Tab-separated table of C-alpha atoms and ligand atoms in Angstrom:
chain	number	residue	atom	x	y	z
A	1	MET	CA	0.009	-0.012	0.023
A	2	ALA	CA	1.100	3.513	-0.704
A	3	SER	CA	1.889	6.664	1.214
A	4	LEU	CA	-0.273	9.449	-0.040
A	5	LEU	CA	-0.645	13.147	0.476
A	6	ILE	CA	-4.295	14.378	0.593
A	7	THR	CA	-4.214	18.211	0.428
A	8	GLY	CA	-7.845	19.513	1.530
A	9	GLY	CA	-8.690	16.314	3.145
A	10	ALA	CA	-10.777	17.657	6.021
A	11	GLY	CA	-13.262	18.967	3.325
A	12	PHE	CA	-16.551	17.468	2.101
A	13	ILE	CA	-15.174	15.317	-0.714
A	14	GLY	CA	-11.526	15.023	0.919
A	15	SER	CA	-13.155	13.432	4.252
A	16	HIS	CA	-15.141	10.789	2.504
A	17	THR	CA	-11.846	10.010	0.253
A	18	VAL	CA	-9.732	9.708	3.247
A	19	LEU	CA	-12.011	7.107	4.939
A	20	VAL	CA	-12.226	5.171	1.667
A	21	LEU	CA	-8.258	5.230	1.275
A	22	LEU	CA	-7.844	4.266	4.798
A	23	GLU	CA	-10.013	1.283	4.190
A	24	ALA	CA	-7.919	0.339	1.353
A	25	GLY	CA	-4.889	0.271	3.686
A	26	HIS	CA	-3.042	3.217	2.544
A	27	GLU	CA	-0.909	5.642	4.833
A	28	LEU	CA	-2.180	9.094	4.535
A	29	VAL	CA	-0.895	12.630	5.443
A	30	VAL	CA	-3.541	15.287	5.223
A	31	LEU	CA	-2.608	18.748	4.577
A	32	ASP	CA	-5.419	21.320	5.241
A	33	ASN	CA	-5.592	24.747	6.599
A	34	PHE	CA	-9.383	24.295	7.669
A	35	ALA	CA	-10.291	27.534	5.713
A	36	ASN	CA	-13.618	25.931	4.870
A	37	SER	CA	-13.496	22.777	7.045
A	38	SER	CA	-13.305	21.294	10.646
A	39	PRO	CA	-10.543	19.093	12.146
A	40	ILE	CA	-13.815	17.215	13.707
A	41	ALA	CA	-14.442	15.670	10.372
A	42	LEU	CA	-11.015	13.910	10.513
A	43	ASP	CA	-11.951	12.717	14.149
A	44	ARG	CA	-15.224	11.259	12.909
A	45	VAL	CA	-13.259	9.621	9.965
A	46	MET	CA	-11.294	7.840	12.378
A	47	GLU	CA	-14.320	6.703	14.288
A	48	LEU	CA	-15.498	4.995	11.130
A	49	ALA	CA	-12.240	3.766	9.758
A	50	PRO	CA	-10.596	0.373	10.591
A	51	ALA	CA	-8.909	-0.031	14.039
A	52	ASP	CA	-5.231	0.309	12.974
A	53	ALA	CA	-5.806	3.166	11.015
A	54	SER	CA	-4.893	5.841	13.551
A	55	LYS	CA	-1.231	4.734	12.772
A	56	ARG	CA	-1.833	5.335	9.190
A	57	LEU	CA	-3.171	8.953	9.382
A	58	GLN	CA	-1.380	12.183	10.053
A	59	VAL	CA	-2.862	15.614	9.937
A	60	ILE	CA	-0.812	18.667	9.139
A	61	GLU	CA	-2.348	22.105	9.665
A	62	GLY	CA	-1.007	24.231	6.831
A	63	ASP	CA	-1.455	25.961	3.475
A	64	VAL	CA	-0.653	24.370	0.005
A	65	ARG	CA	0.647	27.802	-0.986
A	66	CYS	CA	3.287	27.549	1.662
A	67	ALA	CA	6.593	25.609	0.703
A	68	GLU	CA	7.588	24.968	4.543
A	69	ASP	CA	4.065	23.313	5.283
A	70	LEU	CA	4.248	21.308	2.268
A	71	ASP	CA	7.822	20.099	2.949
A	72	ARG	CA	6.528	19.300	6.438
A	73	ALA	CA	3.632	17.189	5.033
A	74	PHE	CA	6.053	15.278	2.611
A	75	CYS	CA	8.411	14.519	5.572
A	76	ALA	CA	5.706	13.247	7.908
A	77	ALA	CA	4.959	9.977	6.423
A	78	SER	CA	7.042	6.934	7.227
A	79	ALA	CA	7.703	6.203	3.675
A	80	SER	CA	8.212	8.632	0.686
A	81	ILE	CA	4.992	9.844	-0.765
A	82	ALA	CA	3.997	7.928	-3.894
A	83	GLY	CA	1.170	10.308	-5.003
A	84	VAL	CA	-1.067	13.224	-4.151
A	85	VAL	CA	-4.837	13.817	-4.176
A	86	HIS	CA	-5.054	17.545	-4.430
A	87	PHE	CA	-8.569	18.712	-3.256
A	88	ALA	CA	-7.390	21.982	-1.302
A	89	GLY	CA	-8.928	24.773	-3.137
A	90	ARG	CA	-11.888	27.494	-3.303
A	91	LYS	CA	-15.007	26.447	-5.108
A	92	ALA	CA	-17.830	29.183	-5.032
A	93	VAL	CA	-18.486	30.663	-8.257
A	94	ARG	CA	-20.051	34.026	-7.037
A	95	GLU	CA	-16.853	34.539	-4.666
A	96	SER	CA	-14.602	33.860	-7.460
A	97	VAL	CA	-16.108	36.779	-9.495
A	98	GLU	CA	-15.809	39.056	-6.471
A	99	GLN	CA	-12.479	37.974	-5.530
A	100	PRO	CA	-10.668	36.687	-8.755
A	101	LEU	CA	-7.112	37.171	-7.205
A	102	LEU	CA	-8.003	34.640	-4.319
A	103	TYR	CA	-8.954	32.118	-6.721
A	104	TRP	CA	-5.876	32.586	-8.983
A	105	ASP	CA	-3.875	32.390	-5.757
A	106	VAL	CA	-5.143	29.390	-3.836
A	107	ASN	CA	-6.455	27.216	-6.984
A	108	LEU	CA	-3.603	27.937	-9.514
A	109	GLY	CA	-0.824	29.001	-7.150
A	110	GLY	CA	-1.615	26.457	-4.734
A	111	THR	CA	-1.206	23.873	-7.236
A	112	ARG	CA	1.961	25.363	-8.444
A	113	SER	CA	3.350	25.349	-4.881
A	114	LEU	CA	2.162	21.889	-4.560
A	115	ALA	CA	3.953	20.799	-7.895
A	116	GLU	CA	7.242	22.499	-6.902
A	117	ALA	CA	7.067	20.393	-3.772
A	118	MET	CA	6.323	17.323	-5.454
A	119	GLY	CA	9.393	17.891	-7.699
A	120	ARG	CA	11.490	18.533	-4.351
A	121	HIS	CA	10.329	15.476	-2.902
A	122	GLY	CA	10.590	13.060	-6.002
A	123	CYS	CA	6.925	12.599	-6.676
A	124	GLY	CA	5.334	12.908	-10.005
A	125	LEU	CA	1.889	11.587	-9.425
A	126	VAL	CA	-1.356	13.582	-8.896
A	127	VAL	CA	-5.116	13.221	-8.780
A	128	PHE	CA	-6.576	16.667	-9.241
A	129	SER	CA	-10.073	18.146	-8.396
A	130	SER	CA	-11.356	19.660	-11.551
A	131	THR	CA	-15.009	20.565	-12.133
A	132	ALA	CA	-17.871	20.246	-14.708
A	133	THR	CA	-17.912	24.101	-14.892
A	134	VAL	CA	-14.954	24.040	-17.240
A	135	TYR	CA	-17.326	23.247	-19.967
A	136	GLY	CA	-19.015	26.645	-19.653
A	137	GLU	CA	-22.493	26.920	-21.133
A	138	PRO	CA	-22.708	23.621	-23.200
A	139	GLU	CA	-25.602	22.809	-25.446
A	140	VAL	CA	-24.869	19.497	-26.484
A	141	PHE	CA	-25.250	16.462	-24.106
A	142	PRO	CA	-23.960	14.172	-22.675
A	143	LEU	CA	-20.701	16.222	-22.134
A	144	LEU	CA	-17.343	14.295	-23.373
A	145	GLU	CA	-14.109	15.292	-22.339
A	146	GLU	CA	-12.904	16.504	-25.662
A	147	MET	CA	-15.551	18.939	-25.973
A	148	PRO	CA	-14.773	22.727	-25.866
A	149	THR	CA	-13.826	24.110	-22.471
A	150	PRO	CA	-14.657	27.998	-22.419
A	151	PRO	CA	-14.690	28.553	-18.792
A	152	VAL	CA	-17.056	31.618	-17.826
A	153	HIS	CA	-15.715	32.442	-14.490
A	154	PRO	CA	-12.665	32.811	-12.513
A	155	TYR	CA	-13.468	29.494	-10.427
A	156	ALA	CA	-13.532	27.494	-13.802
A	157	GLN	CA	-10.545	29.366	-15.550
A	158	THR	CA	-8.236	28.571	-12.509
A	159	LYS	CA	-9.324	25.053	-12.363
A	160	LEU	CA	-8.619	24.645	-16.309
A	161	ALA	CA	-5.368	26.569	-15.952
A	162	ALA	CA	-4.295	24.135	-13.160
A	163	GLU	CA	-5.289	21.199	-15.627
A	164	GLN	CA	-2.923	22.636	-18.121
A	165	MET	CA	-0.189	23.230	-15.842
A	166	LEU	CA	-0.178	19.618	-14.685
A	167	ALA	CA	-0.520	18.275	-18.265
A	168	ALA	CA	2.708	20.248	-19.096
A	169	LEU	CA	4.447	18.394	-16.407
A	170	VAL	CA	3.077	15.149	-17.927
A	171	ARG	CA	4.871	16.146	-21.170
A	172	SER	CA	8.100	17.539	-19.831
A	173	GLN	CA	8.688	15.389	-16.733
A	174	ASP	CA	6.661	12.063	-17.310
A	175	TRP	CA	4.332	12.879	-14.667
A	176	ARG	CA	1.228	10.796	-13.978
A	177	VAL	CA	-1.835	12.922	-13.820
A	178	ALA	CA	-5.529	12.456	-13.445
A	179	SER	CA	-7.728	15.460	-13.793
A	180	LEU	CA	-11.253	14.475	-12.464
A	181	ARG	CA	-14.099	16.832	-13.609
A	182	TYR	CA	-16.732	16.346	-10.766
A	183	PHE	CA	-20.331	16.979	-11.724
A	184	ASN	CA	-22.645	17.478	-8.617
A	185	PRO	CA	-21.530	15.662	-5.538
A	186	VAL	CA	-24.147	15.263	-2.877
A	187	GLY	CA	-25.128	12.951	0.134
A	188	ALA	CA	-23.074	11.826	2.696
A	189	HIS	CA	-21.542	8.474	4.443
A	190	PRO	CA	-24.536	6.270	5.453
A	191	SER	CA	-23.451	6.358	8.878
A	192	GLY	CA	-24.465	9.932	9.067
A	193	ARG	CA	-21.396	10.933	11.025
A	194	ILE	CA	-19.380	12.751	8.181
A	195	GLY	CA	-21.241	15.014	5.555
A	196	GLU	CA	-21.378	18.422	3.967
A	197	ASP	CA	-20.992	21.364	6.325
A	198	PRO	CA	-21.228	24.722	4.463
A	199	ASN	CA	-20.902	28.011	6.284
A	200	GLY	CA	-23.915	29.978	6.728
A	201	ILE	CA	-26.822	29.744	4.308
A	202	PRO	CA	-25.975	27.133	1.791
A	203	ASN	CA	-25.367	28.192	-1.739
A	204	ASN	CA	-25.868	24.758	-3.370
A	205	LEU	CA	-29.174	22.957	-3.692
A	206	PHE	CA	-28.849	19.828	-1.806
A	207	PRO	CA	-27.710	21.341	1.710
A	208	TYR	CA	-30.215	24.068	1.095
A	209	ILE	CA	-33.092	21.213	0.767
A	210	THR	CA	-31.803	19.423	3.963
A	211	GLN	CA	-31.766	22.529	5.955
A	212	VAL	CA	-35.390	23.204	4.866
A	213	ALA	CA	-36.361	19.659	5.951
A	214	ALA	CA	-34.786	20.276	9.371
A	215	GLY	CA	-36.576	23.462	9.781
A	216	ARG	CA	-33.561	25.774	9.711
A	217	LEU	CA	-34.729	27.339	6.493
A	218	GLU	CA	-38.362	28.167	5.552
A	219	ARG	CA	-38.556	27.148	1.996
A	220	LEU	CA	-36.555	26.315	-0.893
A	221	ARG	CA	-35.944	29.197	-3.542
A	222	VAL	CA	-36.014	27.417	-6.866
A	223	PHE	CA	-33.840	29.626	-9.234
A	224	GLY	CA	-35.932	29.906	-12.429
A	225	ASP	CA	-38.319	27.790	-14.073
A	226	ASP	CA	-38.029	29.042	-17.464
A	227	TYR	CA	-35.007	27.176	-18.744
A	228	PRO	CA	-35.291	24.961	-22.014
A	229	THR	CA	-35.214	21.881	-19.726
A	230	ARG	CA	-37.925	19.129	-19.283
A	231	ASP	CA	-39.852	20.930	-16.644
A	232	GLY	CA	-38.211	24.511	-16.849
A	233	THR	CA	-35.813	24.170	-13.899
A	234	GLY	CA	-32.030	23.682	-13.974
A	235	GLU	CA	-30.802	20.241	-14.666
A	236	ARG	CA	-27.363	18.647	-13.153
A	237	ASP	CA	-25.888	15.489	-12.797
A	238	TYR	CA	-25.834	14.638	-9.208
A	239	LEU	CA	-23.497	11.757	-7.974
A	240	HIS	CA	-23.137	10.345	-4.403
A	241	VAL	CA	-20.110	11.608	-2.497
A	242	MET	CA	-19.262	8.130	-1.839
A	243	ASP	CA	-19.165	6.989	-5.501
A	244	LEU	CA	-17.134	10.094	-5.966
A	245	ALA	CA	-14.826	8.888	-3.041
A	246	GLU	CA	-14.311	5.631	-4.777
A	247	ALA	CA	-13.312	6.814	-8.115
A	248	HIS	CA	-10.399	8.544	-6.495
A	249	ALA	CA	-9.199	5.213	-4.756
A	250	VAL	CA	-9.564	3.729	-8.359
A	251	ALA	CA	-7.917	6.647	-10.232
A	252	LEU	CA	-4.710	6.423	-7.857
A	253	ASP	CA	-4.567	2.590	-8.461
A	254	HIS	CA	-4.604	3.084	-12.134
A	255	LEU	CA	-1.999	5.780	-11.994
A	256	LEU	CA	0.307	3.875	-9.372
A	257	GLN	CA	0.121	0.786	-11.800
A	258	HIS	CA	1.055	2.760	-14.903
A	259	GLN	CA	4.602	2.636	-16.347
A	260	GLY	CA	5.835	5.982	-17.723
A	261	ALA	CA	3.882	9.184	-18.481
A	262	ALA	CA	0.091	9.084	-18.223
A	263	GLN	CA	-2.484	11.931	-18.219
A	264	VAL	CA	-6.199	11.099	-17.978
A	265	THR	CA	-8.996	13.702	-17.843
A	266	LEU	CA	-12.194	12.240	-16.789
A	267	ASN	CA	-15.650	13.435	-16.203
A	268	LEU	CA	-17.289	11.835	-13.022
A	269	GLY	CA	-21.114	11.924	-13.139
A	270	THR	CA	-23.933	9.571	-13.276
A	271	GLY	CA	-24.895	10.207	-16.892
A	272	HIS	CA	-28.282	11.108	-15.866
A	273	ALA	CA	-29.143	14.883	-15.192
A	274	ARG	CA	-32.100	15.752	-12.876
A	275	SER	CA	-34.116	18.845	-12.471
A	276	VAL	CA	-34.344	20.669	-9.280
A	277	LEU	CA	-38.062	19.669	-9.008
A	278	GLU	CA	-36.926	16.035	-9.499
A	279	VAL	CA	-34.622	16.406	-6.713
A	280	VAL	CA	-37.209	17.995	-4.472
A	281	GLN	CA	-39.711	14.986	-5.362
A	282	ALA	CA	-37.020	12.341	-4.780
A	283	PHE	CA	-35.998	13.765	-1.427
A	284	GLU	CA	-39.677	13.966	-0.465
A	285	ARG	CA	-40.169	10.205	-1.393
A	286	ALA	CA	-36.919	9.213	0.322
A	287	THR	CA	-37.650	10.944	3.697
A	288	GLY	CA	-41.359	11.467	3.687
A	289	ILE	CA	-40.741	15.176	4.649
A	290	SER	CA	-42.378	17.771	2.384
A	291	ILE	CA	-40.141	20.627	1.076
A	292	PRO	CA	-42.186	23.915	0.359
A	293	TYR	CA	-40.649	26.093	-2.379
A	294	GLU	CA	-41.087	29.266	-4.290
A	295	VAL	CA	-39.961	30.086	-7.860
A	296	LEU	CA	-37.622	33.014	-8.127
A	297	PRO	CA	-35.746	34.404	-11.060
A	298	ARG	CA	-32.878	32.467	-12.541
A	299	ARG	CA	-29.544	32.777	-10.402
A	300	ALA	CA	-26.713	34.785	-12.108
A	301	GLY	CA	-24.173	32.611	-13.606
A	302	ASP	CA	-26.272	29.411	-13.624
A	303	VAL	CA	-26.347	27.249	-16.971
A	304	PRO	CA	-29.664	25.340	-17.873
A	305	LYS	CA	-27.814	21.877	-17.919
A	306	LEU	CA	-24.863	19.859	-17.099
A	307	GLU	CA	-24.865	15.987	-17.692
A	308	ALA	CA	-21.653	13.736	-17.936
A	309	SER	CA	-20.921	11.311	-20.371
A	310	PRO	CA	-19.542	8.735	-17.826
A	311	GLU	CA	-18.328	6.283	-20.592
A	312	SER	CA	-14.626	7.509	-20.419
A	313	ALA	CA	-14.547	6.781	-16.774
A	314	ALA	CA	-15.858	3.446	-17.104
A	315	GLN	CA	-13.498	2.575	-19.920
A	316	VAL	CA	-10.204	4.052	-18.376
A	317	LEU	CA	-10.953	3.109	-14.707
A	318	GLY	CA	-13.658	0.765	-14.904
A	319	TRP	CA	-15.694	2.870	-12.284
A	320	ARG	CA	-19.337	3.981	-12.623
A	321	ALA	CA	-21.568	5.690	-10.243
A	322	SER	CA	-23.787	3.127	-8.613
A	323	ARG	CA	-25.762	4.850	-5.845
A	324	SER	CA	-29.315	6.261	-6.554
A	325	LEU	CA	-30.739	9.570	-6.223
A	326	GLU	CA	-32.893	8.035	-3.504
A	327	GLN	CA	-29.755	6.955	-1.596
A	328	MET	CA	-28.165	10.409	-2.225
A	329	CYS	CA	-31.252	11.964	-0.363
A	330	ARG	CA	-31.463	9.381	2.369
A	331	ASP	CA	-27.867	9.609	3.253
A	332	GLY	CA	-27.855	13.413	2.929
A	333	TRP	CA	-30.742	13.716	5.296
A	334	ALA	CA	-29.394	11.167	7.844
A	335	TRP	CA	-26.294	13.508	8.101
A	336	GLN	CA	-28.276	16.730	8.469
A	337	ARG	CA	-30.739	15.270	10.889
A	338	ALA	CA	-27.788	13.927	13.294
A	339	ASN	CA	-25.891	17.122	12.837
A	340	PRO	CA	-28.270	20.130	12.651
A	341	ASN	CA	-25.264	22.427	13.121
A	342	GLY	CA	-22.816	20.345	11.020
A	343	TYR	CA	-19.488	19.832	13.004
A	344	GLN	CA	-20.200	22.747	15.483
B	1	NAD	P1	-14.354	21.864	0.496
B	1	NAD	O1	-14.196	23.290	0.726
B	1	NAD	O2	-15.308	21.210	1.583
B	1	NAD	O3	-12.891	21.222	0.689
B	1	NAD	C1	-11.677	21.848	0.319
B	1	NAD	C2	-10.731	22.052	1.619
B	1	NAD	O4	-9.473	22.414	1.079
B	1	NAD	C3	-11.185	22.285	2.823
B	1	NAD	O5	-10.952	21.391	3.814
B	1	NAD	C4	-10.435	23.369	3.076
B	1	NAD	O6	-10.065	23.925	4.463
B	1	NAD	C5	-9.194	23.281	2.352
B	1	NAD	N1	-8.164	24.164	1.865
B	1	NAD	C6	-8.822	25.494	1.077
B	1	NAD	N2	-7.952	26.367	0.883
B	1	NAD	C7	-6.671	25.691	1.282
B	1	NAD	C8	-5.361	26.051	1.304
B	1	NAD	N3	-4.746	27.333	0.880
B	1	NAD	N4	-4.467	25.280	1.950
B	1	NAD	C9	-4.769	24.067	2.512
B	1	NAD	N5	-6.100	23.681	2.477
B	1	NAD	C10	-6.986	24.408	1.918
B	1	NAD	O7	-14.748	21.510	-1.025
B	1	NAD	P2	-15.090	20.090	-1.704
B	1	NAD	O8	-16.520	20.330	-1.959
B	1	NAD	O9	-14.681	19.063	-0.771
B	1	NAD	O10	-14.209	20.072	-2.801
B	1	NAD	C11	-12.974	19.665	-3.015
B	1	NAD	C12	-12.383	20.097	-4.261
B	1	NAD	O11	-13.249	19.603	-5.415
B	1	NAD	C13	-12.256	21.638	-4.536
B	1	NAD	O12	-10.904	21.931	-5.231
B	1	NAD	C14	-13.295	21.972	-5.461
B	1	NAD	O13	-13.061	23.101	-6.204
B	1	NAD	C15	-13.580	20.606	-6.161
B	1	NAD	N6	-14.928	20.576	-6.688
B	1	NAD	C16	-16.007	20.406	-5.811
B	1	NAD	C17	-17.158	20.549	-6.419
B	1	NAD	C18	-18.466	20.307	-5.476
B	1	NAD	O14	-19.601	20.292	-5.921
B	1	NAD	N7	-18.367	20.063	-4.018
B	1	NAD	C19	-17.392	20.361	-7.665
B	1	NAD	C20	-16.345	20.311	-8.599
B	1	NAD	C21	-15.029	20.239	-8.120
B	2	UD1	C1	-22.353	25.188	-8.100
B	2	UD1	C2	-21.421	25.999	-8.686
B	2	UD1	C3	-20.337	25.071	-9.208
B	2	UD1	C4	-19.550	24.340	-8.085
B	2	UD1	C5	-20.556	23.699	-7.246
B	2	UD1	C6	-20.039	23.227	-5.936
B	2	UD1	C7	-22.541	27.976	-9.575
B	2	UD1	C8	-22.995	28.605	-10.818
B	2	UD1	N1	-21.927	26.741	-9.736
B	2	UD1	O1	-22.981	24.182	-9.105
B	2	UD1	O2	-19.199	25.883	-9.967
B	2	UD1	O3	-18.599	23.372	-8.481
B	2	UD1	O4	-21.700	24.454	-6.898
B	2	UD1	O5	-19.908	24.146	-5.277
B	2	UD1	O6	-22.533	28.455	-8.474
B	2	UD1	N2	-30.702	25.847	-7.066
B	2	UD1	C9	-31.933	26.399	-6.744
B	2	UD1	N3	-32.085	26.641	-5.410
B	2	UD1	C10	-30.946	26.745	-4.612
B	2	UD1	C11	-29.625	26.350	-5.063
B	2	UD1	C12	-29.616	25.876	-6.331
B	2	UD1	O7	-32.951	26.379	-7.390
B	2	UD1	O8	-30.955	27.351	-3.259
B	2	UD1	C13	-30.633	25.429	-8.489
B	2	UD1	C14	-29.670	25.950	-9.319
B	2	UD1	O9	-30.167	26.975	-10.048
B	2	UD1	C15	-29.249	24.816	-10.294
B	2	UD1	C16	-29.083	23.510	-9.304
B	2	UD1	O10	-30.040	23.856	-8.331
B	2	UD1	O11	-29.990	24.570	-11.450
B	2	UD1	C17	-27.899	23.117	-8.648
B	2	UD1	O12	-27.347	24.230	-8.009
B	2	UD1	P1	-25.943	23.900	-7.115
B	2	UD1	O13	-26.305	22.956	-6.165
B	2	UD1	O14	-25.575	25.307	-6.680
B	2	UD1	O15	-24.961	23.530	-8.087
B	2	UD1	P2	-24.268	24.206	-9.508
B	2	UD1	O16	-24.835	25.589	-9.689
B	2	UD1	O17	-24.198	23.372	-10.458
């Protein structure tokens, strides 16, 4: 089993992936500055992980933009780091429009500092968190990886630039890189012990719905019902965060077993887009709780639809998302109900 560095491992997707990687037997160093997460998430991961896992997880509080913090992380493992999963970054589209330099600094600058540290420590293997928003406002579905990527906001621009920087290292230094373009990860570990813990009023649909169900918010605001979609509300390709976490373990195995330079860019989604109202109905069916809603105008920056082709991920990794929308709702609700204030 490998020693791996997980940046941003205390976050939503990171914490679920850390659990899956500990279950697979890997030794992990997590580097996180807790800018958007709580160390409690990793305590909870340890409760769920196999008994011997406490010897295989080290947590370093630090910043991916800081060379000394990165050097500390690379030196923390008992064996040299064989690969990195790079989750650390900022992900809010509106914030990226308001504070573009922050996004270039953390998302691109952070990836550059990480790549330099990897060079210093003789590691050339990385799984990178990219996003479906690199496709801009597409009109043809399902989305294939080779389709145009005209990003329309700094968040997507910085993620695409980081993908391109890593691809250049594949060409110049034989690195092994997987850029994973996530669609809409939702839900939580079925135990209800770890999940998504947004700050303040949630920006995203799923945590907003679970907070309405919990009575923390009065009603869902549906942003637009005049899109050119099945029922007029926005369509997205939601996937269970545990499916996504497992995809990282498979992508790492794929790169670790690969001889020589490798670059894979893969969409991670189910291949089935669901509308806002379909998600509301699925949540109501899965939990028996009704979700009051009102329709508001479209939200600035939203696109009508995103839907992955999951075929490349299936061909290259042998991975497909397997959990249903109902499971996403059930598990997301179990987390919210047991942790009404997140990790606080
Ligand atoms: P998250 O905010 O929950 O996790 C990100 C983690 O990175 C947090 O623990 C945060 O504290 C940490 N972090 C932020 N800046 C850091 C820095 N400078 N140094 C060290 N740690 C830092 O987000 P998430 O939903 O788990 O997303 C993980 C990654 O996946 C992000 O890069 C995000 O852009 C990408 N992504 C997320 C989604 C989604 O819908 N959640 C979709 C596509 C892509
Ligand atoms: C958003 C980001 C995306 C980011 C992802 C994870 C934007 C434009 N996109 O994706 O870049 O990677 O979050 O952080 O911000 N909706 C409502 N009411 C709500 C919330 C959402 O109707 O309260 C609708 C939206 O209009 C959209 C769908 O639900 O049609 C999904 O929205 P959301 O969960 O925010 O995800 P994205 O916008 O796809």
